[in-house]
């Protein structure tokens, strides 16, 4: 089994900063990519940022220049540095990993989600 555990969510003021972390553990053979998604009630889950094993990052237009995704491959951990958040960034943030487990099965794994609320 594979587990993704997020941490770092909470309340942040507009213009402040917050860091989310996600650690992958379990029967992992290889991680192809990891990323952050977010979802608000009534809307589809959307990609925020991703980082494949090549290291080439990808961002949603709405967060470019404000959020930074980074990773530590050896620790199977990714981070999301959220600078100058806006109220519209309020959402549940989910960690995602496309990986191959030790049975050589490729699939997507999801974390349980962490709430981020941007408010003064």
PDB file of C-alpha atoms in Angstrom:
ATOM      1  CA  UNK A   1       0.000   0.000   0.000  1.00  0.00           C
ATOM      2  CA  UNK A   2       0.985   3.591  -0.607  1.00  0.00           C
ATOM      3  CA  UNK A   3       0.181   6.543   1.592  1.00  0.00           C
ATOM      4  CA  UNK A   4       0.412  10.263   0.936  1.00  0.00           C
ATOM      5  CA  UNK A   5       0.276  12.446   4.014  1.00  0.00           C
ATOM      6  CA  UNK A   6      -0.154  16.211   3.723  1.00  0.00           C
ATOM      7  CA  UNK A   7       0.590  18.786   6.388  1.00  0.00           C
ATOM      8  CA  UNK A   8       0.849  22.535   6.754  1.00  0.00           C
ATOM      9  CA  UNK A   9      -2.651  23.700   5.952  1.00  0.00           C
ATOM     10  CA  UNK A  10      -4.520  26.245   8.010  1.00  0.00           C
ATOM     11  CA  UNK A  11      -5.513  29.879   8.121  1.00  0.00           C
ATOM     12  CA  UNK A  12      -3.333  32.450   6.381  1.00  0.00           C
ATOM     13  CA  UNK A  13      -3.864  36.142   5.810  1.00  0.00           C
ATOM     14  CA  UNK A  14      -3.980  37.581   2.317  1.00  0.00           C
ATOM     15  CA  UNK A  15      -0.456  38.523   1.332  1.00  0.00           C
ATOM     16  CA  UNK A  16       1.052  36.170   3.876  1.00  0.00           C
ATOM     17  CA  UNK A  17       2.756  32.839   3.254  1.00  0.00           C
ATOM     18  CA  UNK A  18       2.181  29.171   3.933  1.00  0.00           C
ATOM     19  CA  UNK A  19       4.037  25.954   3.158  1.00  0.00           C
ATOM     20  CA  UNK A  20       2.352  22.643   2.455  1.00  0.00           C
ATOM     21  CA  UNK A  21       4.234  19.366   2.657  1.00  0.00           C
ATOM     22  CA  UNK A  22       3.439  15.893   1.369  1.00  0.00           C
ATOM     23  CA  UNK A  23       5.297  12.683   2.132  1.00  0.00           C
ATOM     24  CA  UNK A  24       4.808   9.476   0.163  1.00  0.00           C
ATOM     25  CA  UNK A  25       5.476   6.170   1.852  1.00  0.00           C
ATOM     26  CA  UNK A  26       4.756   2.481   1.462  1.00  0.00           C
ATOM     27  CA  UNK A  27       5.348  -0.043  -1.292  1.00  0.00           C
ATOM     28  CA  UNK A  28       6.801   2.404  -3.804  1.00  0.00           C
ATOM     29  CA  UNK A  29       9.126   1.282  -6.566  1.00  0.00           C
ATOM     30  CA  UNK A  30       9.285   4.549  -8.475  1.00  0.00           C
ATOM     31  CA  UNK A  31       7.595   7.941  -8.349  1.00  0.00           C
ATOM     32  CA  UNK A  32       6.971   9.379 -11.815  1.00  0.00           C
ATOM     33  CA  UNK A  33       5.528  12.700 -10.692  1.00  0.00           C
ATOM     34  CA  UNK A  34       3.946  14.425  -7.738  1.00  0.00           C
ATOM     35  CA  UNK A  35       1.735  17.439  -7.529  1.00  0.00           C
ATOM     36  CA  UNK A  36      -0.818  19.520  -5.726  1.00  0.00           C
ATOM     37  CA  UNK A  37      -4.480  19.842  -6.618  1.00  0.00           C
ATOM     38  CA  UNK A  38      -7.220  21.831  -4.948  1.00  0.00           C
ATOM     39  CA  UNK A  39     -10.965  21.691  -4.747  1.00  0.00           C
ATOM     40  CA  UNK A  40     -13.733  23.948  -3.510  1.00  0.00           C
ATOM     41  CA  UNK A  41     -17.309  22.783  -2.916  1.00  0.00           C
ATOM     42  CA  UNK A  42     -19.281  22.497  -6.119  1.00  0.00           C
ATOM     43  CA  UNK A  43     -16.259  22.641  -8.390  1.00  0.00           C
ATOM     44  CA  UNK A  44     -13.963  20.110  -9.969  1.00  0.00           C
ATOM     45  CA  UNK A  45     -10.589  19.358  -8.511  1.00  0.00           C
ATOM     46  CA  UNK A  46      -7.959  21.389 -10.362  1.00  0.00           C
ATOM     47  CA  UNK A  47      -4.226  21.159 -10.790  1.00  0.00           C
ATOM     48  CA  UNK A  48      -2.218  23.734  -8.847  1.00  0.00           C
ATOM     49  CA  UNK A  49       1.326  22.603  -9.581  1.00  0.00           C
ATOM     50  CA  UNK A  50       3.214  19.450 -10.465  1.00  0.00           C
ATOM     51  CA  UNK A  51       6.789  18.241 -10.577  1.00  0.00           C
ATOM     52  CA  UNK A  52       7.755  15.146 -12.541  1.00  0.00           C
ATOM     53  CA  UNK A  53      10.897  13.151 -11.902  1.00  0.00           C
ATOM     54  CA  UNK A  54      12.573  15.248 -14.613  1.00  0.00           C
ATOM     55  CA  UNK A  55      12.182  18.242 -12.313  1.00  0.00           C
ATOM     56  CA  UNK A  56      10.370  20.415 -14.873  1.00  0.00           C
ATOM     57  CA  UNK A  57       7.633  22.143 -12.904  1.00  0.00           C
ATOM     58  CA  UNK A  58       4.165  23.004 -14.141  1.00  0.00           C
ATOM     59  CA  UNK A  59       1.785  25.595 -12.662  1.00  0.00           C
ATOM     60  CA  UNK A  60      -1.782  26.696 -13.071  1.00  0.00           C
ATOM     61  CA  UNK A  61      -1.909  30.207 -14.536  1.00  0.00           C
ATOM     62  CA  UNK A  62      -3.714  31.456 -11.446  1.00  0.00           C
ATOM     63  CA  UNK A  63      -0.760  30.695  -9.154  1.00  0.00           C
ATOM     64  CA  UNK A  64       2.227  31.412 -11.406  1.00  0.00           C
ATOM     65  CA  UNK A  65       4.625  33.807  -9.756  1.00  0.00           C
ATOM     66  CA  UNK A  66       3.080  33.270  -6.312  1.00  0.00           C
ATOM     67  CA  UNK A  67       3.365  29.544  -5.585  1.00  0.00           C
ATOM     68  CA  UNK A  68       6.458  27.377  -5.869  1.00  0.00           C
ATOM     69  CA  UNK A  69       6.544  23.598  -5.927  1.00  0.00           C
ATOM     70  CA  UNK A  70       9.694  21.761  -4.956  1.00  0.00           C
ATOM     71  CA  UNK A  71      10.637  18.224  -4.117  1.00  0.00           C
ATOM     72  CA  UNK A  72      13.112  15.962  -2.415  1.00  0.00           C
ATOM     73  CA  UNK A  73      13.212  12.744  -4.407  1.00  0.00           C
ATOM     74  CA  UNK A  74      15.194  10.807  -1.841  1.00  0.00           C
ATOM     75  CA  UNK A  75      12.613  11.616   0.822  1.00  0.00           C
ATOM     76  CA  UNK A  76       9.662  11.245  -1.584  1.00  0.00           C
ATOM     77  CA  UNK A  77       8.463  14.605  -0.336  1.00  0.00           C
ATOM     78  CA  UNK A  78       7.096  17.654  -2.103  1.00  0.00           C
ATOM     79  CA  UNK A  79       6.386  21.128  -0.870  1.00  0.00           C
ATOM     80  CA  UNK A  80       4.158  23.951  -1.990  1.00  0.00           C
ATOM     81  CA  UNK A  81       5.349  27.403  -0.984  1.00  0.00           C
ATOM     82  CA  UNK A  82       2.331  29.685  -1.125  1.00  0.00           C
ATOM     83  CA  UNK A  83       3.274  33.381  -1.218  1.00  0.00           C
ATOM     84  CA  UNK A  84       0.826  36.258  -1.416  1.00  0.00           C
ATOM     85  CA  UNK A  85      -2.211  34.013  -1.241  1.00  0.00           C
ATOM     86  CA  UNK A  86      -5.581  35.425  -2.190  1.00  0.00           C
ATOM     87  CA  UNK A  87      -9.046  34.624  -0.917  1.00  0.00           C
ATOM     88  CA  UNK A  88      -9.711  32.658  -4.095  1.00  0.00           C
ATOM     89  CA  UNK A  89      -6.912  30.268  -3.122  1.00  0.00           C
ATOM     90  CA  UNK A  90      -9.097  29.012  -0.287  1.00  0.00           C
ATOM     91  CA  UNK A  91      -9.680  25.311  -0.906  1.00  0.00           C
ATOM     92  CA  UNK A  92      -8.863  21.801   0.203  1.00  0.00           C
ATOM     93  CA  UNK A  93      -5.432  20.993  -1.176  1.00  0.00           C
ATOM     94  CA  UNK A  94      -4.663  17.415  -2.170  1.00  0.00           C
ATOM     95  CA  UNK A  95      -1.322  15.798  -2.787  1.00  0.00           C
ATOM     96  CA  UNK A  96      -1.136  13.492  -5.794  1.00  0.00           C
ATOM     97  CA  UNK A  97       1.488  11.036  -6.958  1.00  0.00           C
ATOM     98  CA  UNK A  98       1.735   9.035 -10.153  1.00  0.00           C
ATOM     99  CA  UNK A  99       3.840   6.098  -9.160  1.00  0.00           C
ATOM    100  CA  UNK A 100       4.781   2.495  -9.718  1.00  0.00           C
ATOM    101  CA  UNK A 101       4.434   0.234  -6.724  1.00  0.00           C
ATOM    102  CA  UNK A 102       6.608  -2.766  -5.936  1.00  0.00           C
ATOM    103  CA  UNK A 103       4.203  -4.968  -7.916  1.00  0.00           C
ATOM    104  CA  UNK A 104       5.082  -2.794 -10.935  1.00  0.00           C
ATOM    105  CA  UNK A 105       1.572  -1.413 -11.131  1.00  0.00           C
ATOM    106  CA  UNK A 106       1.299   2.245 -12.170  1.00  0.00           C
ATOM    107  CA  UNK A 107      -1.471   4.259 -10.592  1.00  0.00           C
ATOM    108  CA  UNK A 108      -2.417   7.581  -9.038  1.00  0.00           C
ATOM    109  CA  UNK A 109      -2.414   7.981  -5.279  1.00  0.00           C
ATOM    110  CA  UNK A 110      -4.109  10.780  -3.345  1.00  0.00           C
ATOM    111  CA  UNK A 111      -3.653  12.252   0.075  1.00  0.00           C
ATOM    112  CA  UNK A 112      -6.527  12.944   2.436  1.00  0.00           C
ATOM    113  CA  UNK A 113      -6.447  16.687   1.781  1.00  0.00           C
ATOM    114  CA  UNK A 114      -5.593  19.694   3.904  1.00  0.00           C
ATOM    115  CA  UNK A 115      -7.734  22.804   4.249  1.00  0.00           C
ATOM    116  CA  UNK A 116      -6.205  26.163   3.355  1.00  0.00           C
ATOM    117  CA  UNK A 117      -8.233  29.239   4.235  1.00  0.00           C
ATOM    118  CA  UNK A 118      -7.075  32.669   3.137  1.00  0.00           C
ATOM    119  CA  UNK A 119      -8.783  35.324   5.213  1.00  0.00           C
ATOM    120  CA  UNK A 120      -8.031  38.385   7.292  1.00  0.00           C
TER     121      UNK A 120
END
